[in-house]
Every structure is written in structure tokens, then in C-alpha cells.
Short mmCIF file of C-alpha atoms and ligand atoms in Angstrom, two decimals:
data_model
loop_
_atom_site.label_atom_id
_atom_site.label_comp_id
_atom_site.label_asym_id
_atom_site.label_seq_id
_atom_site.Cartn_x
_atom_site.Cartn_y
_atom_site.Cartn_z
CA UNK A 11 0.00 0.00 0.00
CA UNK A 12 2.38 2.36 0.88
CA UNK A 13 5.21 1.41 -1.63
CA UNK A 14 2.26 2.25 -3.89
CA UNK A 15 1.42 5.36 -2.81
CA UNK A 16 5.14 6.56 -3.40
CA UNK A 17 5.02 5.12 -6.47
CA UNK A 18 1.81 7.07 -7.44
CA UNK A 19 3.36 10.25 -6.17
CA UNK A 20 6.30 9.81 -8.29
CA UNK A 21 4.68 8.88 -11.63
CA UNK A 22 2.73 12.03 -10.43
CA UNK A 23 6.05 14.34 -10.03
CA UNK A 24 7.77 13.20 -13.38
CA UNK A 25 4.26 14.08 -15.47
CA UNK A 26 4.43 17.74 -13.94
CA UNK A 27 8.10 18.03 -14.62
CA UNK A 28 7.42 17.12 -17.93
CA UNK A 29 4.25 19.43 -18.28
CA UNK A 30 6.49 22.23 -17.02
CA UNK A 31 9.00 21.34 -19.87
CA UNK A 32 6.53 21.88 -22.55
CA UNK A 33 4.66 24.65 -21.60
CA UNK A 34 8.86 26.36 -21.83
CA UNK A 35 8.85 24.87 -25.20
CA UNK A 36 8.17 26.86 -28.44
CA UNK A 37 4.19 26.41 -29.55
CA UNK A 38 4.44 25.47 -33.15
CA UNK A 39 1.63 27.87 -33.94
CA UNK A 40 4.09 30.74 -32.76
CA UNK A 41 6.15 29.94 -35.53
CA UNK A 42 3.58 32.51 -38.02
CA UNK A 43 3.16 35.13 -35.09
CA UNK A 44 6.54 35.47 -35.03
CA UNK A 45 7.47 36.68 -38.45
CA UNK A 46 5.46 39.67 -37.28
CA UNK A 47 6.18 40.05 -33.87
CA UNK A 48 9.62 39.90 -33.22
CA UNK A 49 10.68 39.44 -30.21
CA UNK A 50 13.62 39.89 -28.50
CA UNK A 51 16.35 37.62 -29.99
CA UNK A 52 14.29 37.20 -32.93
CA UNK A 53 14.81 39.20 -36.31
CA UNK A 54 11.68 40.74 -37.34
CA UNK A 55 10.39 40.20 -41.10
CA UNK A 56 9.16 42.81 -41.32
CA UNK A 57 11.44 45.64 -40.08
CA UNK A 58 9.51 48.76 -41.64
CA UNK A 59 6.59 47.25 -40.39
CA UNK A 60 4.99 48.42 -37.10
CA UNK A 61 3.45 45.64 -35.32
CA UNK A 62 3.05 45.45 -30.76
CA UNK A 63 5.50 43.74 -29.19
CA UNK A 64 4.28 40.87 -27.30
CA UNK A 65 6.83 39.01 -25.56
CA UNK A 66 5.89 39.43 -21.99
CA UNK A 67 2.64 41.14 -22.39
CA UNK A 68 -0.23 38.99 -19.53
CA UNK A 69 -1.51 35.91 -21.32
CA UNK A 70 -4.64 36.97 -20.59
CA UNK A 71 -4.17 40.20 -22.04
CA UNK A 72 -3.19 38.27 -25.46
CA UNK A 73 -6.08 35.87 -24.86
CA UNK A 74 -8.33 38.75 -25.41
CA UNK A 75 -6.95 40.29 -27.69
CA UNK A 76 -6.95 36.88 -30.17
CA UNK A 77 -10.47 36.56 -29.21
CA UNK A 78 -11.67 39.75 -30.51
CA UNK A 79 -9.37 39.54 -33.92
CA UNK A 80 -11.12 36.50 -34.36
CA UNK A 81 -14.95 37.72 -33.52
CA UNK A 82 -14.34 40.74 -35.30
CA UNK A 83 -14.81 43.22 -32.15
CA UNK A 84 -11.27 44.11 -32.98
CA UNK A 85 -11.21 45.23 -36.92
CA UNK A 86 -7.51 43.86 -38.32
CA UNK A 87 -7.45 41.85 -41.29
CA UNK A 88 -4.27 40.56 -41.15
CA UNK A 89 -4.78 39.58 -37.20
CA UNK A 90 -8.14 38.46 -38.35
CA UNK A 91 -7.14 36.16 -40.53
CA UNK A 92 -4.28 34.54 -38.03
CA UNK A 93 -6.45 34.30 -34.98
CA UNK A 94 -9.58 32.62 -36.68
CA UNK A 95 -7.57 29.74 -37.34
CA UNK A 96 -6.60 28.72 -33.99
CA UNK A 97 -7.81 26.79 -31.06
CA UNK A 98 -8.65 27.74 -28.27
CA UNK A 99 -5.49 25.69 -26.79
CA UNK A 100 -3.34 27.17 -29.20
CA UNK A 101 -4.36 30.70 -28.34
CA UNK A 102 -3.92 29.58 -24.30
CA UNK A 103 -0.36 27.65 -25.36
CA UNK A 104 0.63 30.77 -27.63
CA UNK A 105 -0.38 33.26 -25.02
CA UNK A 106 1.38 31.82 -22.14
CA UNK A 107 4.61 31.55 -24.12
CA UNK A 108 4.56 34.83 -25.32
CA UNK A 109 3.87 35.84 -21.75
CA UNK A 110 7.01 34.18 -20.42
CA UNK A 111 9.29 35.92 -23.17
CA UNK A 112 9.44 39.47 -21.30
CA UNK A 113 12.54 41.53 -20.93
C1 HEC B 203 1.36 39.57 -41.15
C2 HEC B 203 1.81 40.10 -39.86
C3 HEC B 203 1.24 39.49 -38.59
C4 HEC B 203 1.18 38.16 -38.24
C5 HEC B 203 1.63 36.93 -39.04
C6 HEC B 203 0.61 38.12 -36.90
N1 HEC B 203 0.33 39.40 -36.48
FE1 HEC B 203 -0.47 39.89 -34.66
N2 HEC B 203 -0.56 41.85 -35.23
C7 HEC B 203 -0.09 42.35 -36.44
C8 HEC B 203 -0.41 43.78 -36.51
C9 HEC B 203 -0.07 44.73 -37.67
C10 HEC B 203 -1.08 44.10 -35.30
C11 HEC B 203 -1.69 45.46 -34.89
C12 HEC B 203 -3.15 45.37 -35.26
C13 HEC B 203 -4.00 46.49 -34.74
O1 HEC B 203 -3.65 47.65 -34.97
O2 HEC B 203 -5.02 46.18 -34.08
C14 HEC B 203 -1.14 42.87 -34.51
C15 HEC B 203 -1.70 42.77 -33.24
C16 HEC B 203 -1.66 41.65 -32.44
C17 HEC B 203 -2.10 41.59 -31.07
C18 HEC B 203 -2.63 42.74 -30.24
C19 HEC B 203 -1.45 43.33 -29.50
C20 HEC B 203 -1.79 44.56 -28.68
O3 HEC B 203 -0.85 45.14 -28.11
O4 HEC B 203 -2.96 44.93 -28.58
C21 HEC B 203 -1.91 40.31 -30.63
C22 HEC B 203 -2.20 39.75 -29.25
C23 HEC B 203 -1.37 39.58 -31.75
N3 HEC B 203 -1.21 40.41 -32.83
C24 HEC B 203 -1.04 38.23 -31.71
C25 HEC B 203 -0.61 37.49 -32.81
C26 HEC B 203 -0.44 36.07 -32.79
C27 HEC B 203 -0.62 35.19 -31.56
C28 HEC B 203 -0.07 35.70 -34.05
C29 HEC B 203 0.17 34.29 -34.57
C30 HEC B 203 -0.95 33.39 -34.49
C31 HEC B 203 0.01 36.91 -34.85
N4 HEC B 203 -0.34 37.97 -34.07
C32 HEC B 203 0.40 36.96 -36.18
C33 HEC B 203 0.57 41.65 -37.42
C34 HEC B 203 0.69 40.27 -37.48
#
């Protein structure tokens, strides 16, 4: 019972270390946001091109903000047409990452 129990608790522990891992990793769907919205230590595409920096902006903030691009409460084309094709786990993945890139 009790050797169980431990044995529970550490399947348990390596599952969160390896959640943690991820949610550090690189969302693929970042990959498009990205050639806009360069980020610190990443080369912008689009140099001339004014665009908000989002690397440590609140998740939640970003969450929004995709919501209403998609919905059209927010008016952007471009932005539009990115956020309208993504989950909603995508937009919480993308979001959180972007979050954890501040200064
Ligand atoms: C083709 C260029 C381009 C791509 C690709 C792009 N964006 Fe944007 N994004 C913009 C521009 C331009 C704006 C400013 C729009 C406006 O004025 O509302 C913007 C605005 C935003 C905002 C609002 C920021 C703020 O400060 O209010 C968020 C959040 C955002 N983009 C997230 C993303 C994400 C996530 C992706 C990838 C899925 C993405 N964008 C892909 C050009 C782009």
C-alpha cells in the first residue's frame, strides 16, 4: 500500500516536470506570429513594419486580444485572418509563451 502510494506520487512528479517542460517549449503555432512580432532575440520580417511587441505582455491580455481579432470586435485583417484559425489551446499555449518571453 504504501510502496504504492510513493510510487503514485512519483509517476505524479515526473508528469508535472514534464508538463512544465513543454509549456517552456516553443508552440508550433508561434512559428507565423513570429514573423510579425519579433521578439527579442528574434529578427523581425518585417522591419519597416509596425506591429506590438508581445513578448511578456499577460496571457490573458493576449487571450483577449486573439479573441476579438477572431470575432471581429477588434477590426484587423491581417490579425483576423491569423487568430480565426486557432484553437482555443493554441491561443492559451501561444499566449502563455509569449507571456514568459518578457525583458
Ligand atoms: C502579417 C503580420 C502578422 C502576423 C503573421 C501576426 N500578427 Fe499579430 N498583429 C499584427 C499587426 C499589424 C497588429 C496590430 C493590429 C492592430 O492595430 O489592431 C497585430 C496585433 C496583435 C495583437 C494585439 C497586440 C496589442 O498590443 O494589442 C496580438 C495579441 C497579436 N497580434 C497576436 C498574434 C499572434 C498570436 C499571431 C500568430 C498566431 C500573430 N499575431 C500573427 C501583425 C501580425
Amino acid at each position: 500500500m504504501r510502496l504504492r502510494a510513493v510510487t503514485i506520487g512519483l509517476a505524479l512528479g515526473a508528469l508535472l516536470a514534464a508538463g512544465s517542460t513543454l509549456a517552456a517549449e516553443r508552440p508550433p503555432a508561434v512559428e507565423t506570429c513570429l514573423g510579425c512580432h519579433g521578439i527579442p532575440g528574434y529578427k523581425n520580417a518585417y522591419p519597416t513594419y509596425h506591429v506590438p511587441k508581445l513578448g511578456g505582455q499577460h496571457a490573458q491580455y493576449i487571450v483577449d486580444a486573439l479573441r476579438a481579432y477572431a470575432n471581429g470586435e477588434r477590426p484587423h485583417s491581417t490579425m483576423h485572418a491569423n487568430a480565426v484559425t486557432l484553437t482555443e489551446e493554441q491561443i492559451q499555449a501561444i499566449a502563455e509563451w509569449f507571456e514568459a518571453q518578457g525583458e
